[in-house]
Amino acid sequence: MFCDSLAREPRITIISKKINISGPPYGYQTDSWRSAIKQKIEFLLENLTEQVIFSDCDIQYFNPSLLFDIMAEAIDLDFYGTRESTYEKRGKYKNNFNTGFYIVKNVPLVFSLFEKTLANLTGEKGDQSTINDLLFAPEYRRLKLKHAFIPTHYYTIGPYEPLGSCFHHATYLPKEEQLLRYYNKYFELYYSKNSLVYGDKYGEIGYEFLK
C-alpha cells in the first residue's frame, strides 16, 4: 500500500531497496531490528541528493501532491521532520522527531549527522534516539544545522483518521495484525467517502477500528 499510495503522484520517484535481515526473532531491539536500522542509514547515505524525502513503509499517502508543499517549506532547512507524538498522553515526546518521515538536504552537516548516527548506533538505541540526541546536541546547535517540525495538519498518526492530510503514519500499534487492519480500514474509508471525522482523544478512533 505504501508504493500504491504514492503511485498516484507521477512527479514522485520512489527509490527503494530490499534489505537482508538476520531474524527470526523480529521486532524491537532484536538483531534483525539492529541490522535493518544499519542498512537503512547506509542506504540513505548512498542516495542523498539535493533534497530527499525519507519515509517508512508503514505510511500511507492520501494526498501525495501535498508533499511538494512540504518540500517547498523545507527549502531553507537541512532537516524537516514529523514529531514523535502529538498525543497529550505522550507529551514528553512532543519535542522529539519521529524518524519515520523527514526531508533532508545533501549538505555536509546532514551527511555528517547520518555518518555519526551510523557510528553511534548501539544495542539499545536505534536511529531515532541517536538522531534526536545529535540534532539537539550543542555541536549541531553551534554549527547551526537548521531543523524544524512539519506542521501537524500535513499528517496524522496512530488512531487519527487522515482527513485532508498528506499522509497517515501507523505508529503505536503493538501487533502486525493491528497495523494491517489500520491500513485496510483507512484505505477503505478514505476512498469510499468524501469526508472523514477526526478523533479528538487518544485511542478513541483506534478502539473503534480494532473491535
PDB file of C-alpha atoms in Angstrom:
ATOM      1  CA  MET A   1       0.000   0.000   0.000  1.00  0.00           C
ATOM      2  CA  PHE A   2       2.941   2.345   0.597  1.00  0.00           C
ATOM      3  CA  CYS A   3       4.047   2.256  -3.044  1.00  0.00           C
ATOM      4  CA  ASP A   4       0.470   2.158  -4.352  1.00  0.00           C
ATOM      5  CA  SER A   5      -0.473   5.242  -2.369  1.00  0.00           C
ATOM      6  CA  LEU A   6       2.463   7.191  -3.835  1.00  0.00           C
ATOM      7  CA  ALA A   7       1.915   5.944  -7.379  1.00  0.00           C
ATOM      8  CA  ARG A   8      -0.988   8.371  -7.818  1.00  0.00           C
ATOM      9  CA  GLU A   9       1.523  11.246  -7.925  1.00  0.00           C
ATOM     10  CA  PRO A  10       3.583  10.752 -11.137  1.00  0.00           C
ATOM     11  CA  ARG A  11       6.070  13.506 -10.246  1.00  0.00           C
ATOM     12  CA  ILE A  12       7.454  11.405  -7.389  1.00  0.00           C
ATOM     13  CA  THR A  13      10.262   8.922  -7.979  1.00  0.00           C
ATOM     14  CA  ILE A  14      10.433   6.100  -5.433  1.00  0.00           C
ATOM     15  CA  ILE A  15      13.881   4.752  -4.614  1.00  0.00           C
ATOM     16  CA  SER A  16      13.647   1.573  -2.567  1.00  0.00           C
ATOM     17  CA  LYS A  17      15.819  -1.332  -1.540  1.00  0.00           C
ATOM     18  CA  LYS A  18      15.011  -4.771  -0.209  1.00  0.00           C
ATOM     19  CA  ILE A  19      17.216  -5.341   2.799  1.00  0.00           C
ATOM     20  CA  ASN A  20      18.510  -8.568   4.271  1.00  0.00           C
ATOM     21  CA  ILE A  21      17.854  -9.155   7.950  1.00  0.00           C
ATOM     22  CA  SER A  22      19.068 -11.886  10.235  1.00  0.00           C
ATOM     23  CA  GLY A  23      15.830 -12.910  12.007  1.00  0.00           C
ATOM     24  CA  PRO A  24      13.882 -14.530  13.415  1.00  0.00           C
ATOM     25  CA  PRO A  25      13.249 -13.251  16.002  1.00  0.00           C
ATOM     26  CA  TYR A  26      11.964  -9.949  14.653  1.00  0.00           C
ATOM     27  CA  GLY A  27      10.840  -6.813  16.459  1.00  0.00           C
ATOM     28  CA  TYR A  28      12.173  -4.030  18.616  1.00  0.00           C
ATOM     29  CA  GLN A  29      15.803  -4.349  19.781  1.00  0.00           C
ATOM     30  CA  THR A  30      16.328  -7.756  18.138  1.00  0.00           C
ATOM     31  CA  ASP A  31      19.334  -8.492  15.930  1.00  0.00           C
ATOM     32  CA  SER A  32      17.111  -8.187  12.846  1.00  0.00           C
ATOM     33  CA  TRP A  33      15.939  -4.748  14.033  1.00  0.00           C
ATOM     34  CA  ARG A  34      19.537  -3.562  14.507  1.00  0.00           C
ATOM     35  CA  SER A  35      20.539  -4.910  11.096  1.00  0.00           C
ATOM     36  CA  ALA A  36      17.595  -3.176   9.384  1.00  0.00           C
ATOM     37  CA  ILE A  37      18.413   0.178  11.008  1.00  0.00           C
ATOM     38  CA  LYS A  38      22.057  -0.028   9.983  1.00  0.00           C
ATOM     39  CA  GLN A  39      21.154  -0.820   6.374  1.00  0.00           C
ATOM     40  CA  LYS A  40      18.527   1.953   6.350  1.00  0.00           C
ATOM     41  CA  ILE A  41      21.056   4.634   7.267  1.00  0.00           C
ATOM     42  CA  GLU A  42      23.628   3.225   4.828  1.00  0.00           C
ATOM     43  CA  PHE A  43      21.001   3.324   2.066  1.00  0.00           C
ATOM     44  CA  LEU A  44      20.139   6.914   2.922  1.00  0.00           C
ATOM     45  CA  LEU A  45      23.794   7.976   2.780  1.00  0.00           C
ATOM     46  CA  GLU A  46      24.137   6.311  -0.633  1.00  0.00           C
ATOM     47  CA  ASN A  47      21.120   8.169  -2.016  1.00  0.00           C
ATOM     48  CA  LEU A  48      21.405  11.696  -0.637  1.00  0.00           C
ATOM     49  CA  THR A  49      20.653  14.157  -3.414  1.00  0.00           C
ATOM     50  CA  GLU A  50      19.781  17.850  -3.341  1.00  0.00           C
ATOM     51  CA  GLN A  51      16.545  17.233  -1.403  1.00  0.00           C
ATOM     52  CA  VAL A  52      15.397  13.789  -0.267  1.00  0.00           C
ATOM     53  CA  ILE A  53      12.236  12.576   1.440  1.00  0.00           C
ATOM     54  CA  PHE A  54      12.780   9.574   3.683  1.00  0.00           C
ATOM     55  CA  SER A  55       9.652   7.571   4.500  1.00  0.00           C
ATOM     56  CA  ASP A  56       8.988   4.388   6.453  1.00  0.00           C
ATOM     57  CA  CYS A  57       6.806   1.824   4.704  1.00  0.00           C
ATOM     58  CA  ASP A  58       4.094   1.976   7.416  1.00  0.00           C
ATOM     59  CA  ILE A  59       2.977   5.312   5.960  1.00  0.00           C
ATOM     60  CA  GLN A  60       0.040   5.685   3.564  1.00  0.00           C
ATOM     61  CA  TYR A  61      -0.240   8.755   1.346  1.00  0.00           C
ATOM     62  CA  PHE A  62      -3.734  10.091   0.795  1.00  0.00           C
ATOM     63  CA  ASN A  63      -2.846  13.454  -0.751  1.00  0.00           C
ATOM     64  CA  PRO A  64       0.694  12.906  -2.073  1.00  0.00           C
ATOM     65  CA  SER A  65       0.632  16.151  -4.070  1.00  0.00           C
ATOM     66  CA  LEU A  66       0.942  17.950  -0.708  1.00  0.00           C
ATOM     67  CA  LEU A  67       4.480  16.587  -0.497  1.00  0.00           C
ATOM     68  CA  PHE A  68       5.505  19.400  -2.823  1.00  0.00           C
ATOM     69  CA  ASP A  69       4.103  21.958  -0.381  1.00  0.00           C
ATOM     70  CA  ILE A  70       6.074  20.348   2.438  1.00  0.00           C
ATOM     71  CA  MET A  71       9.228  20.310   0.308  1.00  0.00           C
ATOM     72  CA  ALA A  72       8.752  23.990  -0.523  1.00  0.00           C
ATOM     73  CA  GLU A  73       8.548  24.775   3.192  1.00  0.00           C
ATOM     74  CA  ALA A  74      11.762  22.802   3.730  1.00  0.00           C
ATOM     75  CA  ILE A  75      13.753  24.700   1.108  1.00  0.00           C
ATOM     76  CA  ASP A  76      15.741  26.700   3.677  1.00  0.00           C
ATOM     77  CA  LEU A  77      16.065  23.834   6.169  1.00  0.00           C
ATOM     78  CA  ASP A  78      18.556  20.987   6.478  1.00  0.00           C
ATOM     79  CA  PHE A  79      16.229  18.600   8.362  1.00  0.00           C
ATOM     80  CA  TYR A  80      12.404  18.842   8.334  1.00  0.00           C
ATOM     81  CA  GLY A  81      10.557  16.059  10.132  1.00  0.00           C
ATOM     82  CA  THR A  82       7.439  14.926  11.972  1.00  0.00           C
ATOM     83  CA  ARG A  83       7.052  14.933  15.729  1.00  0.00           C
ATOM     84  CA  GLU A  84       7.374  11.702  17.658  1.00  0.00           C
ATOM     85  CA  SER A  85       3.904  12.214  19.088  1.00  0.00           C
ATOM     86  CA  THR A  86       1.079  14.723  19.056  1.00  0.00           C
ATOM     87  CA  TYR A  87      -0.886  12.853  21.737  1.00  0.00           C
ATOM     88  CA  GLU A  88      -1.423  14.599  25.039  1.00  0.00           C
ATOM     89  CA  LYS A  89      -0.663  11.380  26.928  1.00  0.00           C
ATOM     90  CA  ARG A  90       2.700  11.133  25.208  1.00  0.00           C
ATOM     91  CA  GLY A  91       3.579  14.781  25.698  1.00  0.00           C
ATOM     92  CA  LYS A  92       7.103  14.082  26.892  1.00  0.00           C
ATOM     93  CA  TYR A  93       7.989  13.161  23.302  1.00  0.00           C
ATOM     94  CA  LYS A  94       6.473  16.239  21.682  1.00  0.00           C
ATOM     95  CA  ASN A  95       9.875  17.856  21.140  1.00  0.00           C
ATOM     96  CA  ASN A  96      11.420  14.775  19.553  1.00  0.00           C
ATOM     97  CA  PHE A  97      11.484  13.911  15.867  1.00  0.00           C
ATOM     98  CA  ASN A  98       9.906  10.713  14.607  1.00  0.00           C
ATOM     99  CA  THR A  99      12.353   9.451  12.013  1.00  0.00           C
ATOM    100  CA  GLY A 100       9.668   7.620  10.047  1.00  0.00           C
ATOM    101  CA  PHE A 101       9.342  10.683   7.810  1.00  0.00           C
ATOM    102  CA  TYR A 102      11.702  13.564   7.168  1.00  0.00           C
ATOM    103  CA  ILE A 103      13.116  15.728   4.405  1.00  0.00           C
ATOM    104  CA  VAL A 104      16.853  16.388   4.277  1.00  0.00           C
ATOM    105  CA  LYS A 105      19.352  18.216   2.085  1.00  0.00           C
ATOM    106  CA  ASN A 106      22.629  16.858   0.830  1.00  0.00           C
ATOM    107  CA  VAL A 107      24.815  19.309   2.704  1.00  0.00           C
ATOM    108  CA  PRO A 108      27.953  18.480   4.738  1.00  0.00           C
ATOM    109  CA  LEU A 109      26.211  18.877   8.112  1.00  0.00           C
ATOM    110  CA  VAL A 110      23.438  16.432   7.170  1.00  0.00           C
ATOM    111  CA  PHE A 111      25.922  13.923   5.760  1.00  0.00           C
ATOM    112  CA  SER A 112      27.889  14.226   8.998  1.00  0.00           C
ATOM    113  CA  LEU A 113      24.690  13.772  11.037  1.00  0.00           C
ATOM    114  CA  PHE A 114      23.936  10.421   9.385  1.00  0.00           C
ATOM    115  CA  GLU A 115      27.528   9.246   9.469  1.00  0.00           C
ATOM    116  CA  LYS A 116      27.586   9.915  13.212  1.00  0.00           C
ATOM    117  CA  THR A 117      24.199   8.230  13.585  1.00  0.00           C
ATOM    118  CA  LEU A 118      25.619   5.132  11.954  1.00  0.00           C
ATOM    119  CA  ALA A 119      28.712   5.235  14.155  1.00  0.00           C
ATOM    120  CA  ASN A 120      26.693   5.702  17.365  1.00  0.00           C
ATOM    121  CA  LEU A 121      24.051   3.002  16.914  1.00  0.00           C
ATOM    122  CA  THR A 122      24.078   0.698  19.939  1.00  0.00           C
ATOM    123  CA  GLY A 123      22.298  -2.442  21.034  1.00  0.00           C
ATOM    124  CA  GLU A 124      19.512  -0.452  22.688  1.00  0.00           C
ATOM    125  CA  LYS A 125      19.467   2.820  20.752  1.00  0.00           C
ATOM    126  CA  GLY A 126      18.144   2.969  17.229  1.00  0.00           C
ATOM    127  CA  ASP A 127      18.381   5.692  14.612  1.00  0.00           C
ATOM    128  CA  GLN A 128      15.541   7.768  16.068  1.00  0.00           C
ATOM    129  CA  SER A 129      17.066   8.164  19.535  1.00  0.00           C
ATOM    130  CA  THR A 130      20.508   8.748  18.057  1.00  0.00           C
ATOM    131  CA  ILE A 131      19.342  11.357  15.528  1.00  0.00           C
ATOM    132  CA  ASN A 132      17.415  13.244  18.212  1.00  0.00           C
ATOM    133  CA  ASP A 133      20.419  13.198  20.542  1.00  0.00           C
ATOM    134  CA  LEU A 134      22.635  14.555  17.791  1.00  0.00           C
ATOM    135  CA  LEU A 135      20.221  17.170  16.451  1.00  0.00           C
ATOM    136  CA  PHE A 136      19.777  18.724  19.866  1.00  0.00           C
ATOM    137  CA  ALA A 137      23.406  18.339  20.927  1.00  0.00           C
ATOM    138  CA  PRO A 138      25.488  21.507  21.418  1.00  0.00           C
ATOM    139  CA  GLU A 139      27.709  20.594  18.452  1.00  0.00           C
ATOM    140  CA  TYR A 140      24.937  20.786  15.867  1.00  0.00           C
ATOM    141  CA  ARG A 141      23.338  23.805  17.508  1.00  0.00           C
ATOM    142  CA  ARG A 142      26.674  25.586  17.370  1.00  0.00           C
ATOM    143  CA  LEU A 143      27.128  24.632  13.723  1.00  0.00           C
ATOM    144  CA  LYS A 144      23.575  25.858  13.041  1.00  0.00           C
ATOM    145  CA  LEU A 145      22.135  22.771  11.395  1.00  0.00           C
ATOM    146  CA  LYS A 146      18.703  24.137  10.531  1.00  0.00           C
ATOM    147  CA  HIS A 147      15.862  21.847  11.558  1.00  0.00           C
ATOM    148  CA  ALA A 148      12.138  22.221  12.263  1.00  0.00           C
ATOM    149  CA  PHE A 149       8.960  20.203  12.798  1.00  0.00           C
ATOM    150  CA  ILE A 150       6.484  19.703   9.960  1.00  0.00           C
ATOM    151  CA  PRO A 151       3.082  21.226  10.915  1.00  0.00           C
ATOM    152  CA  THR A 152       0.695  18.535  12.092  1.00  0.00           C
ATOM    153  CA  HIS A 153      -2.048  19.473   9.627  1.00  0.00           C
ATOM    154  CA  TYR A 154       0.042  17.688   6.988  1.00  0.00           C
ATOM    155  CA  TYR A 155      -0.119  14.280   8.684  1.00  0.00           C
ATOM    156  CA  THR A 156      -1.915  12.086  11.195  1.00  0.00           C
ATOM    157  CA  ILE A 157      -0.641   9.222  13.320  1.00  0.00           C
ATOM    158  CA  GLY A 158      -1.960   6.264  15.299  1.00  0.00           C
ATOM    159  CA  PRO A 159      -5.735   6.370  15.829  1.00  0.00           C
ATOM    160  CA  TYR A 160      -6.392   9.614  13.948  1.00  0.00           C
ATOM    161  CA  GLU A 161      -8.114   9.493  10.566  1.00  0.00           C
ATOM    162  CA  PRO A 162      -6.356  11.039   7.542  1.00  0.00           C
ATOM    163  CA  LEU A 163      -8.918  13.720   6.697  1.00  0.00           C
ATOM    164  CA  GLY A 164      -7.342  16.257   4.355  1.00  0.00           C
ATOM    165  CA  SER A 165      -3.819  15.334   5.381  1.00  0.00           C
ATOM    166  CA  CYS A 166      -0.954  14.295   3.150  1.00  0.00           C
ATOM    167  CA  PHE A 167      -0.243  11.011   4.924  1.00  0.00           C
ATOM    168  CA  HIS A 168      -1.005   8.755   7.877  1.00  0.00           C
ATOM    169  CA  HIS A 169       1.744   7.068   9.910  1.00  0.00           C
ATOM    170  CA  ALA A 170       0.601   3.886  11.684  1.00  0.00           C
ATOM    171  CA  THR A 171       2.551   4.385  14.914  1.00  0.00           C
ATOM    172  CA  TYR A 172       1.922   2.901  18.376  1.00  0.00           C
ATOM    173  CA  LEU A 173       0.412  -0.351  17.109  1.00  0.00           C
ATOM    174  CA  PRO A 174       1.898  -3.281  19.028  1.00  0.00           C
ATOM    175  CA  LYS A 175       0.898  -6.100  16.695  1.00  0.00           C
ATOM    176  CA  GLU A 176       1.282  -6.621  12.952  1.00  0.00           C
ATOM    177  CA  GLU A 177      -2.369  -7.615  12.503  1.00  0.00           C
ATOM    178  CA  GLN A 178      -3.442  -4.316  14.073  1.00  0.00           C
ATOM    179  CA  LEU A 179      -1.192  -2.443  11.677  1.00  0.00           C
ATOM    180  CA  LEU A 180      -2.734  -4.193   8.683  1.00  0.00           C
ATOM    181  CA  ARG A 181      -6.253  -3.564   9.961  1.00  0.00           C
ATOM    182  CA  TYR A 182      -5.479   0.134  10.292  1.00  0.00           C
ATOM    183  CA  TYR A 183      -4.116   0.191   6.761  1.00  0.00           C
ATOM    184  CA  ASN A 184      -7.134  -1.533   5.286  1.00  0.00           C
ATOM    185  CA  LYS A 185      -9.694   0.422   7.299  1.00  0.00           C
ATOM    186  CA  TYR A 186      -8.249   3.823   6.465  1.00  0.00           C
ATOM    187  CA  PHE A 187      -7.872   2.886   2.808  1.00  0.00           C
ATOM    188  CA  GLU A 188     -11.499   1.714   2.652  1.00  0.00           C
ATOM    189  CA  LEU A 189     -12.845   4.760   4.489  1.00  0.00           C
ATOM    190  CA  TYR A 190     -10.829   7.296   2.560  1.00  0.00           C
ATOM    191  CA  TYR A 191     -11.769   6.031  -0.872  1.00  0.00           C
ATOM    192  CA  SER A 192     -15.406   5.242  -0.093  1.00  0.00           C
ATOM    193  CA  LYS A 193     -16.328   8.609   1.490  1.00  0.00           C
ATOM    194  CA  ASN A 194     -15.792  12.231   0.614  1.00  0.00           C
ATOM    195  CA  SER A 195     -15.178  13.267   4.194  1.00  0.00           C
ATOM    196  CA  LEU A 196     -13.991  11.751   7.463  1.00  0.00           C
ATOM    197  CA  VAL A 197     -14.125  12.850  11.082  1.00  0.00           C
ATOM    198  CA  TYR A 198     -11.071  13.324  13.269  1.00  0.00           C
ATOM    199  CA  GLY A 199     -10.861  11.619  16.623  1.00  0.00           C
ATOM    200  CA  ASP A 200     -10.122  14.177  19.307  1.00  0.00           C
ATOM    201  CA  LYS A 201      -8.881  11.929  22.095  1.00  0.00           C
ATOM    202  CA  TYR A 202      -6.102   9.382  22.231  1.00  0.00           C
ATOM    203  CA  GLY A 203      -7.387   5.919  21.338  1.00  0.00           C
ATOM    204  CA  GLU A 204     -10.972   6.930  20.532  1.00  0.00           C
ATOM    205  CA  ILE A 205     -10.802   6.093  16.843  1.00  0.00           C
ATOM    206  CA  GLY A 206      -8.326   3.310  17.407  1.00  0.00           C
ATOM    207  CA  TYR A 207     -10.559   1.359  19.743  1.00  0.00           C
ATOM    208  CA  GLU A 208     -13.454   1.675  17.361  1.00  0.00           C
ATOM    209  CA  PHE A 209     -11.399   0.336  14.486  1.00  0.00           C
ATOM    210  CA  LEU A 210      -9.796  -2.505  16.424  1.00  0.00           C
ATOM    211  CA  LYS A 211     -13.020  -4.162  17.571  1.00  0.00           C
TER     212      LYS A 211
END
